[in-house]
């Protein structure tokens, strides 16, 4: 009898908990709906899971931007409110969140996601429901093609890579390239053809093509081949962990080669894992660097450091910019209706953001300039060069 | 029909309900293998991905109609279930679990390198053919067929295998054949739900069907109660709704989710409906009524 009662109590508790949980959700919802003069922006990004590294600083950047807007009196006199759900980097999850933002929270725009695949899932839903989606991170193809409500503001590989290849051939005099792809990494498999295209177009020679998988730790075979291939430089299109391990192996086999890659290499662990093997040997491009800042970036850096006591990264800067660009479009259009301000958004030209200058092409693809080339010095990211991009 | 639903039900709720439906089909398939027949399979997501990719590629690249693609995806998954079942179902317990994990990994890595499947980037652009009413119809049909199957001679044979394989064999049940059949049907249902999933989400990638997804499906079956059809349905519904409900605790969501699972398994170690049979409930209900009648 005692046992049975215990079980009964537990069951009742559980049911009560669930109902309370559901009730809270609803109650909060209603009170929020009551305030008509609030502009809501939905955050898309992962705060847990394997891509949380991108989402956590992104959320901080967005919060900072919204705080600043509200301090200035909001947009068109209305307060701005951010809603921050965690999508765990999961496509089913982001679809539910996007639907929730649109139908329950009634957001006017969503900011995110950092990953291309997830952005497409959310963009589809945004387009169908007439809500603006602004991704400050999706670099892959086929995003803005989804429709006229979909925007992004990030350094696109198709614009950056030719400039970087140009820099490698003309500034550094590297002519023979080795290209290594990480096969189970979508970012890498998409970036490799872009690099190969640019190298072939500029008259470089690819002497070695090889592949690895994310999560592998032994790259002896690939590096041995690399050593024999006579390449001047290694182009690696994957993420920072594998890049560091490859450079460790290069150091072990005792030869001299630089590794060049995309902003997938932008992770603090690169220096921690690679130590002196990556010192001034790894070069990657990205749209944001806290070295030699423009006045806008300087101001952003100051505020961010003050608020969070840490360094911002590319994602925090680009989410910050995204919110500010959305605010500007709404103010220029004098409307918070996505149908109206999306047209104003598409006209953006030479916007001086904290992550560089942005212009939207007629296709709504962003062109960001300059491209920052970053290397590692004394275990820290250091700006190596800035390349202007012209389209 | 669907237009009516769209008008009267919040799109967010509708989406969750469709996902519940897809998960019910998925879990009923695994229930047949793990719950009823007692063969621990931890690679159910592998079959789901076969169905999802087959259906998606057929509608995207070959212009096959959605229903045709759905059936083709399910049949493809069933075929692989059959293929894998023949050699592996001679194994038992932990060994089978490891083999199925391995198999699901093979499928995942295959799709990572499969050109028509978009490699690691995944497939994108499937039209949203999957509707709420379609999913509900399929759920009802699958549930009815499941009930019918479990009450038939074959169903009893499957239960017998779970309870005692040697005794079952002594009774004249061809255990390997029955196990392969259960595995094939389970894979068929997984393939079916995969096809529905891919045409609901419009985007699939190999990482959607990883090991964690398999575990999630197994959770639904175990939480609901091994071998119980209403239990499996409840388990699938709870595990789909719970993460959404827990959004209010924001950053601690996954912590609460885990804690609730632990609590549930402590108080109902056989799953929610594990030791309750609908038949018994009905009987108890009837006897109670008789009692009140006699008292008054």
XYZ file of C-alpha atoms in Angstrom:
687
model
C 0.000 0.000 0.000
C 2.748 2.407 0.986
C 4.539 1.790 -2.245
C 1.433 2.274 -4.270
C 0.700 5.604 -2.616
C 4.228 6.768 -3.306
C 3.835 5.968 -6.938
C 0.514 7.709 -7.044
C 1.984 10.863 -5.527
C 4.845 10.825 -7.987
C 2.482 10.452 -10.878
C 0.279 13.288 -9.673
C 3.319 15.490 -9.131
C 4.487 14.777 -12.627
C 1.133 15.563 -14.182
C 0.858 18.759 -12.134
C 4.351 19.759 -13.169
C 3.580 19.260 -16.829
C 0.355 21.218 -16.619
C 2.014 24.021 -14.748
C 4.722 24.019 -17.354
C 2.195 24.226 -20.161
C 0.213 26.850 -18.292
C 3.233 29.056 -17.731
C 4.022 28.961 -21.390
C 0.546 30.060 -22.274
C 0.254 32.702 -19.584
C 3.501 34.341 -20.574
C 2.330 34.287 -24.129
C -0.892 36.125 -23.470
C 0.610 38.914 -21.467
C 3.174 39.459 -24.159
C 0.554 39.589 -26.862
C -1.131 42.359 -24.961
C 1.681 44.813 -25.612
C 1.206 45.990 -29.145
C 4.114 48.369 -29.309
C 6.918 45.836 -28.942
C 9.021 44.728 -31.868
C 10.079 41.117 -31.498
C 13.136 39.516 -32.993
C 13.733 35.773 -32.791
C 17.200 34.377 -32.209
C 18.189 31.239 -34.088
C 21.250 29.416 -32.881
C 22.476 26.541 -30.762
C 23.271 27.114 -27.105
C 23.905 23.437 -26.446
C 25.254 20.702 -28.675
C 28.154 20.487 -31.063
C 27.728 23.901 -32.703
C 27.085 25.810 -29.472
C 30.491 27.438 -30.018
C 28.854 29.638 -32.644
C 25.524 30.221 -30.950
C 26.673 31.373 -27.520
C 28.723 34.407 -28.619
C 26.072 35.087 -31.264
C 23.397 35.429 -28.606
C 25.606 37.841 -26.671
C 26.111 39.981 -29.752
C 22.386 40.106 -30.412
C 21.560 40.963 -26.803
C 24.072 43.796 -26.843
C 22.561 45.230 -30.027
C 19.015 45.097 -28.664
C 20.062 46.678 -25.390
C 21.677 49.488 -27.299
C 18.655 50.035 -29.509
C 16.381 50.224 -26.485
C 18.710 52.655 -24.766
C 18.336 54.891 -27.812
C 14.565 54.654 -27.635
C 13.962 51.559 -29.710
C 12.880 51.368 -33.312
C 10.273 53.938 -34.430
C 9.590 54.596 -30.780
C 8.810 50.959 -30.028
C 10.772 48.776 -27.684
C 12.692 45.865 -29.126
C 12.493 42.464 -27.526
C 14.667 39.477 -28.357
C 13.500 35.908 -27.861
C 16.253 33.375 -27.424
C 15.480 29.693 -27.930
C 18.099 26.986 -28.162
C 17.898 24.847 -31.295
C 20.663 22.369 -30.342
C 21.877 22.499 -33.952
C 19.040 20.142 -34.871
C 16.902 20.640 -37.967
C 13.632 19.374 -36.481
C 14.211 21.634 -33.500
C 14.889 24.764 -35.539
C 11.759 24.160 -37.602
C 9.641 23.999 -34.450
C 11.289 27.113 -33.068
C 10.807 29.074 -36.276
C 7.129 28.090 -36.330
C 6.769 29.061 -32.692
C 8.420 32.449 -33.258
C 6.121 33.210 -36.149
C 2.775 31.909 -34.951
C 2.984 32.392 -31.194
C 5.508 35.136 -30.535
C 4.654 37.046 -33.728
C 8.195 38.118 -34.485
C 8.846 40.442 -37.424
C 12.240 38.952 -38.170
C 14.456 36.064 -37.167
C 18.203 36.423 -36.821
C 20.182 33.273 -37.547
C 21.229 30.508 -37.922
C 25.032 30.322 -38.119
C 24.839 27.041 -40.088
C 23.733 26.876 -43.708
C 21.600 23.731 -43.541
C 19.611 24.896 -40.525
C 19.202 28.346 -42.041
C 17.544 26.800 -45.080
C 15.024 24.956 -42.921
C 14.079 28.142 -41.075
C 14.204 30.254 -44.240
C 11.616 28.068 -45.914
C 9.219 28.602 -43.031
C 9.973 32.330 -42.871
C 9.369 32.768 -46.590
C 6.032 30.926 -46.503
C 4.814 33.034 -43.581
C 6.153 36.365 -44.774
C 8.646 36.981 -42.011
C 12.170 38.238 -42.642
C 15.004 35.818 -41.977
C 18.452 37.311 -41.619
C 21.310 34.855 -41.300
C 24.592 36.243 -40.021
C 26.516 33.034 -40.671
C 25.242 30.859 -43.500
C 27.967 30.827 -46.128
C 26.834 27.914 -48.291
C 24.953 28.152 -51.603
C 21.186 28.209 -52.061
C 20.155 30.382 -49.109
C 18.887 33.698 -50.493
C 17.480 31.848 -53.499
C 14.720 30.593 -51.194
C 12.872 33.859 -51.505
C 12.704 37.610 -51.076
C 12.297 37.472 -47.286
C 15.648 35.753 -46.854
C 18.842 37.713 -46.295
C 22.283 37.036 -44.987
C 25.230 39.077 -43.934
C 28.431 37.137 -43.832
C 31.582 36.867 -45.846
C 30.710 34.574 -48.743
C 33.270 32.032 -49.806
C 32.613 32.678 -53.500
C 33.750 36.290 -53.084
C 36.450 35.791 -50.477
C 38.247 32.756 -51.882
C 39.304 34.292 -55.238
C 40.712 37.250 -53.334
C 42.579 34.941 -50.970
C 43.948 32.796 -53.800
C 45.059 35.974 -55.532
C 46.839 37.023 -52.373
C 48.541 33.640 -52.025
C 49.834 33.679 -55.588
C 50.828 37.335 -55.872
C 51.901 38.272 -52.349
C 53.353 34.951 -51.311
C 54.342 33.521 -54.689
C 52.783 30.123 -53.975
C 51.942 28.329 -57.226
C 51.558 24.653 -56.302
C 48.605 23.841 -54.087
C 47.640 20.781 -52.107
C 43.954 20.573 -51.166
C 42.646 18.482 -48.276
C 38.907 18.072 -47.695
C 37.087 16.696 -44.692
C 34.519 14.380 -46.231
C 32.020 14.236 -43.378
C 31.936 17.986 -42.979
C 29.368 19.808 -45.097
C 31.203 23.099 -44.799
C 34.386 21.514 -46.066
C 32.854 19.625 -48.986
C 31.198 22.849 -50.112
C 34.297 25.007 -49.724
C 36.733 22.723 -51.583
C 35.198 23.205 -55.056
C 35.252 26.972 -54.519
C 38.976 26.862 -53.772
C 39.693 24.511 -56.669
C 37.769 26.736 -59.050
C 39.624 29.845 -57.957
C 43.019 28.144 -58.133
C 42.362 26.840 -61.651
C 41.040 30.192 -62.820
C 44.040 32.120 -61.516
C 46.443 29.664 -63.131
C 47.656 27.841 -60.033
C 48.408 24.138 -60.026
C 46.812 21.582 -57.736
C 49.471 18.966 -57.129
C 47.666 16.916 -54.505
C 44.065 16.270 -53.544
C 43.417 14.311 -50.406
C 40.715 13.773 -47.833
C 40.245 13.212 -44.117
C 37.247 12.791 -41.835
C 36.310 14.979 -38.904
C 37.031 13.143 -35.693
C 40.069 11.301 -37.003
C 43.294 11.950 -35.166
C 46.009 10.288 -37.201
C 46.976 12.093 -40.375
C 50.370 10.473 -40.956
C 49.420 9.096 -44.379
C 48.069 12.376 -45.691
C 51.021 14.388 -44.419
C 53.539 11.916 -45.842
C 51.903 12.292 -49.250
C 51.871 16.048 -48.784
C 55.590 16.075 -48.065
C 56.343 14.211 -51.286
C 53.945 16.239 -53.439
C 56.098 19.354 -53.657
C 53.226 21.683 -52.785
C 54.050 25.235 -51.745
C 51.001 25.553 -49.585
C 48.292 23.349 -48.118
C 44.679 24.432 -48.517
C 42.571 22.778 -45.825
C 38.851 23.455 -45.928
C 37.754 21.834 -42.658
C 37.528 22.907 -39.032
C 40.132 24.003 -36.518
C 40.603 20.739 -34.584
C 41.730 18.753 -37.600
C 43.810 21.669 -38.880
C 45.752 21.724 -35.613
C 46.310 17.968 -35.722
C 47.515 18.111 -39.331
C 50.001 20.855 -38.457
C 51.238 18.821 -35.497
C 51.971 15.968 -37.869
C 53.693 18.332 -40.307
C 55.931 19.486 -37.488
C 56.661 15.891 -36.511
C 57.681 15.044 -40.066
C 59.792 18.152 -39.965
C 59.045 20.159 -43.061
C 57.882 23.649 -43.732
C 54.473 24.418 -45.182
C 51.668 26.852 -44.452
C 48.057 25.816 -44.055
C 45.399 28.118 -45.509
C 41.680 27.736 -44.880
C 38.336 29.407 -44.338
C 36.667 30.771 -41.212
C 36.002 27.209 -40.069
C 39.488 27.476 -38.603
C 38.369 30.353 -36.403
C 38.299 28.587 -33.049
C 40.289 29.265 -29.901
C 41.208 25.583 -29.737
C 43.320 25.945 -32.870
C 46.118 27.585 -30.909
C 45.630 25.394 -27.835
C 45.854 22.147 -29.792
C 48.453 23.245 -32.295
C 50.820 25.149 -29.945
C 53.985 26.125 -31.828
C 53.127 23.909 -34.807
C 50.518 26.437 -35.895
C 52.450 29.609 -34.982
C 52.405 31.788 -38.096
C 51.873 28.656 -40.140
C 48.093 28.648 -40.236
C 46.387 31.416 -42.186
C 42.658 31.752 -42.613
C 40.281 34.381 -43.903
C 37.213 35.712 -42.175
C 35.087 38.818 -42.105
C 36.013 40.075 -38.691
C 39.128 40.785 -36.699
C 39.534 42.787 -33.545
C 42.956 44.013 -34.664
C 43.288 47.391 -36.429
C 39.581 48.123 -35.929
C 37.534 50.715 -37.764
C 35.873 53.335 -35.507
C 32.608 51.322 -35.489
C 34.395 48.131 -34.546
C 36.360 49.964 -31.870
C 33.174 51.136 -30.202
C 31.632 47.671 -30.401
C 34.732 46.043 -28.920
C 34.668 48.436 -26.002
C 31.022 47.820 -25.195
C 31.296 44.075 -25.611
C 34.357 43.792 -23.384
C 32.690 45.953 -20.781
C 29.506 43.883 -20.715
C 30.850 40.370 -21.013
C 34.506 40.647 -19.934
C 35.602 38.624 -22.937
C 36.618 39.048 -26.571
C 33.876 39.099 -29.207
C 34.237 36.809 -32.193
C 32.964 36.918 -35.733
C 29.515 35.613 -34.812
C 28.878 38.103 -32.049
C 29.867 40.910 -34.420
C 27.719 39.653 -37.263
C 24.639 39.068 -35.096
C 25.119 42.569 -33.697
C 25.267 43.928 -37.234
C 22.246 41.930 -38.315
C 20.062 43.460 -35.596
C 21.340 46.943 -36.391
C 20.759 46.488 -40.126
C 17.214 45.276 -39.475
C 16.609 48.300 -37.243
C 17.912 50.623 -39.934
C 15.695 49.047 -42.591
C 12.611 49.390 -40.369
C 13.409 53.002 -39.648
C 14.040 53.820 -43.307
C 10.824 52.106 -44.320
C 8.961 53.726 -41.386
C 7.259 50.398 -40.862
C 7.707 47.239 -38.854
C 5.771 45.173 -41.360
C 8.116 42.574 -42.892
C 6.336 43.011 -46.222
C 7.377 46.657 -46.315
C 10.785 46.806 -44.672
C 12.215 43.851 -46.570
C 12.307 46.037 -49.685
C 14.248 48.683 -47.810
C 16.571 45.972 -46.495
C 17.362 44.793 -50.018
C 18.607 48.289 -50.903
C 21.381 48.237 -48.292
C 24.580 49.733 -49.652
C 27.974 50.256 -48.029
C 26.621 49.785 -44.527
C 29.494 50.414 -42.108
C 28.975 47.529 -39.716
C 31.253 46.343 -36.940
C 32.093 43.283 -39.041
C 33.016 45.241 -42.141
C 31.260 47.100 -44.934
C 28.184 45.380 -46.380
C 26.375 45.851 -49.676
C 23.516 43.708 -50.919
C 23.676 42.795 -54.596
C 20.407 42.815 -56.586
C 20.292 39.072 -55.903
C 20.331 39.966 -52.162
C 23.707 38.252 -51.784
C 25.944 40.277 -49.489
C 29.358 41.568 -50.465
C 31.495 42.229 -47.452
C 34.770 44.008 -47.486
C 37.505 43.806 -46.406
C 38.518 40.182 -46.042
C 40.761 39.721 -43.017
C 43.595 37.251 -43.187
C 44.407 35.969 -39.761
C 47.293 33.984 -38.410
C 48.410 32.905 -34.971
C 51.128 34.631 -33.062
C 52.109 33.807 -29.476
C 48.994 31.661 -29.164
C 46.691 34.514 -30.173
C 44.866 35.385 -33.376
C 46.651 38.144 -35.203
C 45.618 40.104 -38.261
C 48.027 39.394 -41.089
C 46.539 41.389 -43.938
C 43.328 42.978 -45.136
C 42.177 42.488 -48.711
C 39.567 44.703 -50.316
C 36.883 42.855 -52.239
C 35.294 44.456 -55.269
C 32.460 42.960 -57.223
C -9.417 18.832 -44.598
C -5.965 20.178 -43.904
C -7.053 23.682 -44.695
C -9.614 23.353 -41.910
C -6.923 22.213 -39.484
C -4.638 25.048 -40.522
C -7.384 27.534 -39.808
C -8.434 26.219 -36.454
C -5.247 24.911 -34.928
C -2.161 26.961 -34.159
C 0.588 26.096 -36.688
C 3.028 25.446 -33.866
C 0.743 22.844 -32.287
C -0.022 21.342 -35.660
C 3.689 20.904 -36.319
C 4.214 19.188 -32.994
C 1.292 16.885 -33.662
C 2.649 15.917 -37.066
C 6.018 15.154 -35.462
C 4.236 13.063 -32.818
C 2.525 11.113 -35.585
C 5.795 10.471 -37.407
C 7.445 9.377 -34.169
C 4.551 7.047 -33.343
C 5.000 5.217 -36.647
C 8.723 5.045 -36.021
C 8.340 3.782 -32.454
C 5.676 1.221 -33.361
C 8.183 -0.267 -35.788
C 10.841 -0.552 -33.129
C 8.280 -1.797 -30.607
C 7.681 -4.769 -32.832
C 11.381 -5.640 -32.861
C 12.510 -4.660 -29.376
C 9.301 -4.538 -27.370
C 7.430 -7.527 -28.694
C 10.105 -9.854 -30.019
C 12.696 -8.798 -27.461
C 15.541 -8.192 -29.923
C 17.485 -5.128 -28.799
C 17.970 -3.018 -31.938
C 19.860 0.245 -31.548
C 20.057 1.202 -35.200
C 16.512 2.097 -36.010
C 17.486 5.557 -37.253
C 19.498 3.841 -39.975
C 16.349 2.398 -41.525
C 14.640 5.720 -41.134
C 17.397 7.425 -43.102
C 17.121 4.838 -45.899
C 13.424 5.599 -46.241
C 13.975 9.342 -45.960
C 16.713 9.471 -48.577
C 15.041 7.059 -50.995
C 11.759 8.950 -50.928
C 13.471 12.342 -51.157
C 15.710 11.377 -54.070
C 12.789 9.833 -55.940
C 10.590 12.920 -55.684
C 13.450 15.377 -56.208
C 15.373 13.809 -59.078
C 12.981 11.365 -60.712
C 9.653 13.141 -60.383
C 7.991 10.144 -58.748
C 4.692 10.927 -57.030
C 4.861 11.377 -53.277
C 2.833 8.285 -52.364
C 4.897 6.174 -54.748
C 8.126 7.516 -53.291
C 6.859 6.949 -49.758
C 6.094 3.292 -50.464
C 9.355 2.833 -52.367
C 11.282 4.292 -49.418
C 9.523 1.996 -46.979
C 10.117 -1.039 -49.196
C 13.771 -0.110 -49.593
C 14.157 0.103 -45.822
C 12.309 -3.202 -45.428
C 14.624 -4.815 -47.970
C 17.665 -3.687 -46.008
C 16.026 -4.798 -42.776
C 15.589 -8.212 -44.325
C 19.149 -8.240 -45.636
C 20.635 -7.249 -42.290
C 18.238 -9.468 -40.379
C 19.252 -12.769 -41.943
C 22.841 -12.908 -40.682
C 22.484 -10.823 -37.519
C 19.323 -12.171 -35.934
C 21.130 -15.345 -35.048
C 22.836 -13.161 -32.486
C 21.242 -12.284 -29.183
C 21.012 -9.408 -26.736
C 24.098 -7.255 -26.481
C 25.692 -8.744 -29.573
C 22.711 -7.864 -31.703
C 22.677 -4.350 -30.238
C 26.284 -3.814 -31.261
C 25.708 -5.149 -34.764
C 22.715 -2.862 -35.263
C 24.687 0.144 -34.028
C 27.401 -0.750 -36.507
C 24.886 -1.093 -39.287
C 23.312 2.298 -38.577
C 26.793 3.852 -38.606
C 27.529 2.245 -41.985
C 24.346 3.738 -43.407
C 25.149 7.162 -41.961
C 28.678 7.141 -43.394
C 27.338 5.865 -46.698
C 25.021 8.852 -46.973
C 27.883 11.150 -45.956
C 29.682 10.067 -49.126
C 26.681 9.551 -51.369
C 26.708 12.085 -54.189
C 22.953 12.104 -55.074
C 22.211 12.518 -51.354
C 24.157 15.775 -51.210
C 26.941 14.260 -49.047
C 27.440 15.995 -45.709
C 25.373 19.001 -46.798
C 22.259 16.861 -47.088
C 19.249 17.070 -49.327
C 17.186 20.181 -49.576
C 14.095 21.323 -51.446
C 11.598 18.500 -50.945
C 8.074 19.852 -51.168
C 5.992 19.637 -48.037
C 3.699 16.815 -49.098
C 3.296 15.424 -45.614
C 0.137 16.832 -44.076
C -1.469 16.390 -40.713
C -4.410 14.373 -42.016
C -2.156 12.071 -44.045
C 0.017 11.372 -41.010
C -3.000 10.719 -38.831
C -4.514 8.334 -41.365
C -1.252 6.427 -41.601
C -0.898 6.347 -37.812
C -4.402 4.897 -37.439
C -3.860 2.309 -40.161
C -0.470 1.293 -38.760
C -1.844 1.061 -35.224
C -4.790 -1.079 -36.293
C -2.565 -3.389 -38.303
C -0.229 -3.626 -35.334
C -3.060 -4.590 -32.986
C -4.306 -7.118 -35.515
C -0.828 -8.554 -35.936
C -0.125 -8.876 -32.225
C -3.414 -10.627 -31.597
C -2.809 -13.080 -34.399
C -0.908 -16.345 -34.291
C 2.209 -14.529 -35.519
C 1.949 -11.959 -32.771
C 1.729 -14.643 -30.103
C 4.727 -16.347 -31.667
C 6.699 -13.096 -31.402
C 5.744 -12.706 -27.730
C 6.771 -16.318 -27.181
C 10.208 -15.601 -28.618
C 10.645 -12.720 -26.199
C 9.593 -14.747 -23.180
C 11.659 -17.827 -23.914
C 13.279 -18.505 -27.208
C 14.112 -22.136 -26.555
C 10.610 -22.929 -25.395
C 9.201 -21.134 -28.401
C 11.350 -23.170 -30.696
C 10.278 -26.330 -28.919
C 6.686 -25.349 -29.644
C 7.456 -25.423 -33.330
C 8.023 -21.712 -33.991
C 10.675 -21.010 -36.603
C 12.328 -18.372 -34.438
C 14.837 -17.045 -36.970
C 12.156 -16.635 -39.592
C 9.836 -14.857 -37.187
C 12.603 -12.564 -35.980
C 13.617 -11.640 -39.524
C 9.965 -10.976 -40.350
C 9.574 -8.699 -37.314
C 12.786 -6.914 -38.209
C 11.620 -6.391 -41.792
C 8.261 -4.997 -40.734
C 9.983 -2.743 -38.196
C 12.327 -1.460 -40.905
C 9.370 -0.922 -43.232
C 7.653 1.316 -40.685
C 10.904 3.181 -40.040
C 11.294 3.751 -43.784
C 7.717 4.975 -43.998
C 8.197 7.497 -41.225
C 11.511 8.527 -42.798
C 9.721 9.369 -46.036
C 7.101 11.355 -44.151
C 9.796 13.131 -42.152
C 11.847 14.168 -45.171
C 8.782 15.559 -46.925
C 7.717 17.404 -43.829
C 11.031 19.009 -42.925
C 12.100 19.676 -46.511
C 15.688 19.139 -45.426
C 17.585 16.051 -44.346
C 21.245 15.505 -43.567
C 23.126 12.423 -42.377
C 23.562 13.889 -38.894
C 19.756 13.882 -38.418
C 19.877 10.098 -38.264
C 22.785 9.566 -35.913
C 23.139 7.307 -32.922
C 21.277 9.729 -30.673
C 18.203 9.489 -32.864
C 18.236 5.692 -32.518
C 18.478 6.030 -28.759
C 15.615 8.506 -28.746
C 13.370 6.011 -30.540
C 14.425 3.264 -28.148
C 13.563 5.638 -25.289
C 10.042 6.022 -26.614
C 9.511 2.269 -26.621
C 11.091 1.666 -23.223
C 9.389 4.638 -21.579
C 6.006 3.665 -22.953
C 6.371 0.051 -21.977
C 8.018 -2.687 -23.982
C 5.580 -4.452 -26.252
C 2.586 -2.290 -25.413
C 1.005 -0.478 -28.332
C -0.785 2.233 -26.293
C 2.403 2.558 -24.250
C 4.509 3.110 -27.345
C 2.096 5.731 -28.603
C 2.126 7.520 -25.248
C 5.918 7.257 -25.062
C 6.345 8.751 -28.527
C 3.926 11.556 -27.706
C 5.583 12.384 -24.375
C 9.104 12.381 -25.737
C 8.075 14.645 -28.599
C 6.088 17.111 -26.515
C 8.304 17.189 -23.432
C 11.262 19.056 -25.001
C 8.830 21.627 -26.398
C 7.016 22.086 -23.074
C 10.286 22.472 -21.247
C 11.226 25.497 -23.341
C 10.078 27.678 -20.436
C 12.961 26.511 -18.257
C 15.164 27.690 -21.123
C 18.778 26.846 -20.521
C 18.041 24.002 -18.113
C 15.738 22.285 -20.563
C 17.880 19.272 -21.300
C 18.668 18.869 -17.613
C 14.955 18.696 -16.765
C 14.364 16.370 -19.660
C 16.950 13.922 -18.367
C 15.718 14.215 -14.786
C 12.130 13.488 -15.806
C 13.255 10.399 -17.681
C 15.115 9.162 -14.615
C 12.130 9.804 -12.325
C 9.791 8.057 -14.687
C 11.957 5.000 -14.955
C 12.319 4.789 -11.164
C 8.589 4.824 -10.547
C 7.579 2.825 -13.580
C 10.517 0.531 -14.334
C 8.497 -1.404 -16.893
C 7.502 1.740 -18.704
C 4.286 3.698 -18.393
C 2.063 0.976 -19.802
C 4.548 -1.857 -19.348
C 2.551 -3.959 -16.899
C -0.910 -2.726 -17.766
C -2.915 -4.432 -20.419
C -5.887 -2.659 -21.924
C -7.788 -5.884 -21.491
C -7.167 -5.843 -17.718
C -8.187 -2.215 -17.419
C -11.461 -2.917 -19.106
C -12.070 -5.874 -16.855
C -11.293 -3.848 -13.744
C -13.594 -1.088 -14.920
C -16.387 -3.567 -15.479
C -16.005 -5.292 -12.117
C -16.077 -1.926 -10.377
C -19.333 -1.084 -12.031
C -20.756 -4.378 -10.933
C -19.688 -3.656 -7.354
C -21.337 -0.237 -7.196
C -24.454 -1.719 -8.638
C -24.658 -4.426 -6.011
C -24.033 -1.944 -3.171
C -26.797 0.393 -4.165
